[in-house]
mmCIF file of N, CA and C in Angstrom:
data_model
loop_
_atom_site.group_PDB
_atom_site.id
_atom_site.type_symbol
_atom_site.label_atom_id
_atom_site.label_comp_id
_atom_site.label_asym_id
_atom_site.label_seq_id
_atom_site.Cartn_x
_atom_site.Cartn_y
_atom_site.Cartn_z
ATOM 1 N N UNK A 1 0.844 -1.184 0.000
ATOM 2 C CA UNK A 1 0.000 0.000 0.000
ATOM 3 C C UNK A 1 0.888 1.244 0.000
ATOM 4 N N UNK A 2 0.300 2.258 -0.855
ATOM 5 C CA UNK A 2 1.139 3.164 -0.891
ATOM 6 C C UNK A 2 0.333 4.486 0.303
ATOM 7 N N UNK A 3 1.967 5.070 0.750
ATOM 8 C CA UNK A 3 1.707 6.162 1.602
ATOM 9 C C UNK A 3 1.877 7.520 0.625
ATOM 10 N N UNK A 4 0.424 7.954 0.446
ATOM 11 C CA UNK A 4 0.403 9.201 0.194
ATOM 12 C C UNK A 4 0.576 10.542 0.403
ATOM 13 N N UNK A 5 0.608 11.139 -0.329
ATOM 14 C CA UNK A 5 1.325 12.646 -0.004
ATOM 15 C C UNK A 5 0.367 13.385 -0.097
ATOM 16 N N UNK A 6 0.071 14.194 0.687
ATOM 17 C CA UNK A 6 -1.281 15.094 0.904
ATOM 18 C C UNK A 6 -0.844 16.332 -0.588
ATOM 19 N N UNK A 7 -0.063 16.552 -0.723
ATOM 20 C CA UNK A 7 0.503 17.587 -1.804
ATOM 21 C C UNK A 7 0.536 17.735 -3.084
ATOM 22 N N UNK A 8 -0.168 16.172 -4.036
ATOM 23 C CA UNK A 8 -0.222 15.363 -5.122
ATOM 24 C C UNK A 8 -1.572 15.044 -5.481
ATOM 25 N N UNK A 9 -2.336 14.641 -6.178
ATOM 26 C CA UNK A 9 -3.165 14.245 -6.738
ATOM 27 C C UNK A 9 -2.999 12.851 -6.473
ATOM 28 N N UNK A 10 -3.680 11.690 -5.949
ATOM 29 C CA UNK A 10 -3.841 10.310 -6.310
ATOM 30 C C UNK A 10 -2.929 9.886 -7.598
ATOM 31 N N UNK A 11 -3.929 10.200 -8.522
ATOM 32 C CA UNK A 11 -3.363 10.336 -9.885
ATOM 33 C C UNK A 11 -2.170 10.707 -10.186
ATOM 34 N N UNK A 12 -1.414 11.586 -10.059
ATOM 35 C CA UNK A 12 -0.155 11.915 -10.168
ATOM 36 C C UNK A 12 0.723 11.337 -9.649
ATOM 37 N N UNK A 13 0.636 10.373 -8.412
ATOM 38 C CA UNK A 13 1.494 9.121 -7.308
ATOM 39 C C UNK A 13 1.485 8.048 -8.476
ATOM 40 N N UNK A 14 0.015 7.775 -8.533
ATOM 41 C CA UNK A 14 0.144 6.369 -9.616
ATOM 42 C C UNK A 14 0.919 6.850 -10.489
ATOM 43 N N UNK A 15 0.859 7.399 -11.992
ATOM 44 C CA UNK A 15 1.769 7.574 -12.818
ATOM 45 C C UNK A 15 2.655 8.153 -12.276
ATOM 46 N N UNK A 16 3.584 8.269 -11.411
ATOM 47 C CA UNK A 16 4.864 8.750 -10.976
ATOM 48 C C UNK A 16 5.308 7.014 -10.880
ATOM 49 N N UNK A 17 4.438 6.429 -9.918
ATOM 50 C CA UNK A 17 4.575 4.657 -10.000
ATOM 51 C C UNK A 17 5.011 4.146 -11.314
ATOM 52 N N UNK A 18 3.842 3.867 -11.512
ATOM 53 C CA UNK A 18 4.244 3.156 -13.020
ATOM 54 C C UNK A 18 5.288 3.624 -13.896
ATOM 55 N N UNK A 19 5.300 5.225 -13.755
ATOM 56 C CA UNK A 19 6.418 5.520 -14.746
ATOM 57 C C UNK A 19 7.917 4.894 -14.144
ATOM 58 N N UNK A 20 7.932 4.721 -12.793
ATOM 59 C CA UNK A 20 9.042 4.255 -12.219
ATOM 60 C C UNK A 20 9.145 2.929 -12.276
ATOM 61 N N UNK A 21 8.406 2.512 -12.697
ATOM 62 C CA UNK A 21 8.414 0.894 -12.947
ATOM 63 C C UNK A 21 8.612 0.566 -14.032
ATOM 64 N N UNK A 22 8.323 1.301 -15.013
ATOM 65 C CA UNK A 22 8.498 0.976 -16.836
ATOM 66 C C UNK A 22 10.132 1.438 -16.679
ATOM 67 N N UNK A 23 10.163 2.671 -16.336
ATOM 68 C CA UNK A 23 12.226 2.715 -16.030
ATOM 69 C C UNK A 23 12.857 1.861 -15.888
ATOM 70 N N UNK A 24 12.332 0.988 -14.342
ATOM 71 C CA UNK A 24 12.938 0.085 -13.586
ATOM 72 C C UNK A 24 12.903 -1.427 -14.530
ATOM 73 N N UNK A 25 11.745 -1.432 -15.812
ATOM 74 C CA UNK A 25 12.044 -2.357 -16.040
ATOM 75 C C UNK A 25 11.003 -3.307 -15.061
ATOM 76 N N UNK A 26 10.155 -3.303 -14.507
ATOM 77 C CA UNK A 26 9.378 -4.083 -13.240
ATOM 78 C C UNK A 26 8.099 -4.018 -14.669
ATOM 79 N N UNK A 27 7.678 -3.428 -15.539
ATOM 80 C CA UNK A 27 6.779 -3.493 -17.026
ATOM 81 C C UNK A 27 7.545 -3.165 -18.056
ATOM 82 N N UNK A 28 7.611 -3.910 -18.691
ATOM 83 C CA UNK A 28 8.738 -4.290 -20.036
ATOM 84 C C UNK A 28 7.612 -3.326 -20.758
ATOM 85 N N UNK A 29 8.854 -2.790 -22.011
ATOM 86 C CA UNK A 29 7.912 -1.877 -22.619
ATOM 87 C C UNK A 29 6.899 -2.581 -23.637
ATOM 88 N N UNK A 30 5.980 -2.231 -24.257
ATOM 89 C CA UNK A 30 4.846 -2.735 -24.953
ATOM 90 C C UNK A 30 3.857 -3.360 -23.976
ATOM 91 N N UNK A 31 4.370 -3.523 -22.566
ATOM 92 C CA UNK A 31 3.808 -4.978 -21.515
ATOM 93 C C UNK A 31 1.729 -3.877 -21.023
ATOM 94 N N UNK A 32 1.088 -4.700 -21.125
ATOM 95 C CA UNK A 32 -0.218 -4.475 -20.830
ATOM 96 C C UNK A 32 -0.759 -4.028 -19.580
ATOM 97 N N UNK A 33 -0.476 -3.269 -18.931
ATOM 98 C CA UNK A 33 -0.903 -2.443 -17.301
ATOM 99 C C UNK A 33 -2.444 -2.559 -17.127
ATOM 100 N N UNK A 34 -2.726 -3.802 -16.386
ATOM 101 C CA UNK A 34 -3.988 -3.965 -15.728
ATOM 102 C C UNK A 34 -4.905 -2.595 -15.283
ATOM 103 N N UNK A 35 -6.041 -2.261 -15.399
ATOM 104 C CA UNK A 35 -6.180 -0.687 -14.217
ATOM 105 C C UNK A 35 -6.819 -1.679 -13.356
ATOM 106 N N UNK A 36 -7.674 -2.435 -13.753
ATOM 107 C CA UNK A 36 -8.102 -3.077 -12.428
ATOM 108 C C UNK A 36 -7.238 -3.474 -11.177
ATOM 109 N N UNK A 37 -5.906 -4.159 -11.709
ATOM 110 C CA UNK A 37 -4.835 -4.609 -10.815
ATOM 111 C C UNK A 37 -4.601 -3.591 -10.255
ATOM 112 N N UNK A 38 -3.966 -1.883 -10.749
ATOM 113 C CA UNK A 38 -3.985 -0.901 -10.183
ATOM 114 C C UNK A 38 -4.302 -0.273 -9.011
ATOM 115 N N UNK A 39 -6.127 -0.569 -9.992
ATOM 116 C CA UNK A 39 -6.917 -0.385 -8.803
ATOM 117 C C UNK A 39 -6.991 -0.897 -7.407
ATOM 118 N N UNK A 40 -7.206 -2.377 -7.523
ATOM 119 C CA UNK A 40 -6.961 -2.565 -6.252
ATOM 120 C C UNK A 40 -5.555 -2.632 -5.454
ATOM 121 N N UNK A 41 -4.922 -2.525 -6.031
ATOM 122 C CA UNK A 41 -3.681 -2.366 -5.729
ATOM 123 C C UNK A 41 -3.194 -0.934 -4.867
ATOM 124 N N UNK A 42 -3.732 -0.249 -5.512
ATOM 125 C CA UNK A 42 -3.674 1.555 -4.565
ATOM 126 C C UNK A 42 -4.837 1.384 -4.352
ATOM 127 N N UNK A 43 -6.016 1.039 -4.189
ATOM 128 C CA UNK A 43 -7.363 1.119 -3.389
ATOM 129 C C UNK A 43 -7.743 2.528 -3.984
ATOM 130 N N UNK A 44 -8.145 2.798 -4.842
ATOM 131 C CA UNK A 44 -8.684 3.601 -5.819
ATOM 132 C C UNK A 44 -9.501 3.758 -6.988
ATOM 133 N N UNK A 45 -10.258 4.496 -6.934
ATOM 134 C CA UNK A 45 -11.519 4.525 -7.794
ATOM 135 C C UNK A 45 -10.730 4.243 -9.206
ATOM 136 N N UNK A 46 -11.695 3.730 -10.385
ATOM 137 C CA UNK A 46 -10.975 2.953 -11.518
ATOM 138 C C UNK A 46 -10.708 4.076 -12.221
ATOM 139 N N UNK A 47 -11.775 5.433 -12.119
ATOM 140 C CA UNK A 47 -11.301 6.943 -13.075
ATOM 141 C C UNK A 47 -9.959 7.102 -12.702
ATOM 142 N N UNK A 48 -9.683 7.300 -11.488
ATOM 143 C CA UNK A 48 -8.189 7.781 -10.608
ATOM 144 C C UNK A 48 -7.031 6.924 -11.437
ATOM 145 N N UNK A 49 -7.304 5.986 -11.863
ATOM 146 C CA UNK A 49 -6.005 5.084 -12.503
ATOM 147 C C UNK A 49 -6.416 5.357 -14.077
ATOM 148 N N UNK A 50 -7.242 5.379 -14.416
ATOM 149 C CA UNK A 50 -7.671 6.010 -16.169
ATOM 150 C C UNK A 50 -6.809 7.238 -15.786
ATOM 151 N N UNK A 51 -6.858 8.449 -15.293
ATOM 152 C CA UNK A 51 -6.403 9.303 -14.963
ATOM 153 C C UNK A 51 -5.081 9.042 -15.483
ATOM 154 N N UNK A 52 -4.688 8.831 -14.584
ATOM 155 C CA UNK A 52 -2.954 8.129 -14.196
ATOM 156 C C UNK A 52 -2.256 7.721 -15.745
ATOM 157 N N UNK A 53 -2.989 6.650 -16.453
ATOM 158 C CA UNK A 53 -2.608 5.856 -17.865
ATOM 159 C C UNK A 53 -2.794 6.883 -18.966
ATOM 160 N N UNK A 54 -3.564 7.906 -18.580
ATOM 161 C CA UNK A 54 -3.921 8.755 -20.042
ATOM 162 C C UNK A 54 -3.117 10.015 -20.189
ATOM 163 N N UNK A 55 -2.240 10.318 -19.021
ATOM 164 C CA UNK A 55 -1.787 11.440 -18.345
ATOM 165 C C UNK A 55 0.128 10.587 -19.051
ATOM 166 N N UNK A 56 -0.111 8.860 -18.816
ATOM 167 C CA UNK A 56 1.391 8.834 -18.698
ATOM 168 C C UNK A 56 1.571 8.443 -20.773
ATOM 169 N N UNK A 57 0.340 8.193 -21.060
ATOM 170 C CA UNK A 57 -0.070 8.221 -22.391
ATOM 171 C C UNK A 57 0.527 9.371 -23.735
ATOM 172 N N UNK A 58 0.240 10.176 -22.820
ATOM 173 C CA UNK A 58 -0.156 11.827 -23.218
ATOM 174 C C UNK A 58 1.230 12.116 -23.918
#
């Protein structure tokens, strides 16, 4: 579970995540990012992770 930062958007933690994970290599590039897994994964509404994917999309 992630500890959030009152100073950030939800949204902006997740894709800060994931983007640190596609770096790290932890999602190979082309690799398919669940939002559901996401979701429950940060305990967050499914828009909040659409958010997140369209933002790291962009």
């Amino acid at each position: 579970m992630i500890e959030w930062d009152p100073r950030l958007c939800k949204w902006e933690q997740i894709a800060n995540v994931v983007a640190e994970r596609i770096e790290d290599g932890t999602y190979p590039t082309l690799t398919l990012i669940s939002e559901v897994k996401l979701q429950e994964e940060f305990d967050v509404a499914r828009v909040t992770v659409r958010k997140a994917m369209e933002v790291l999309r962009g």
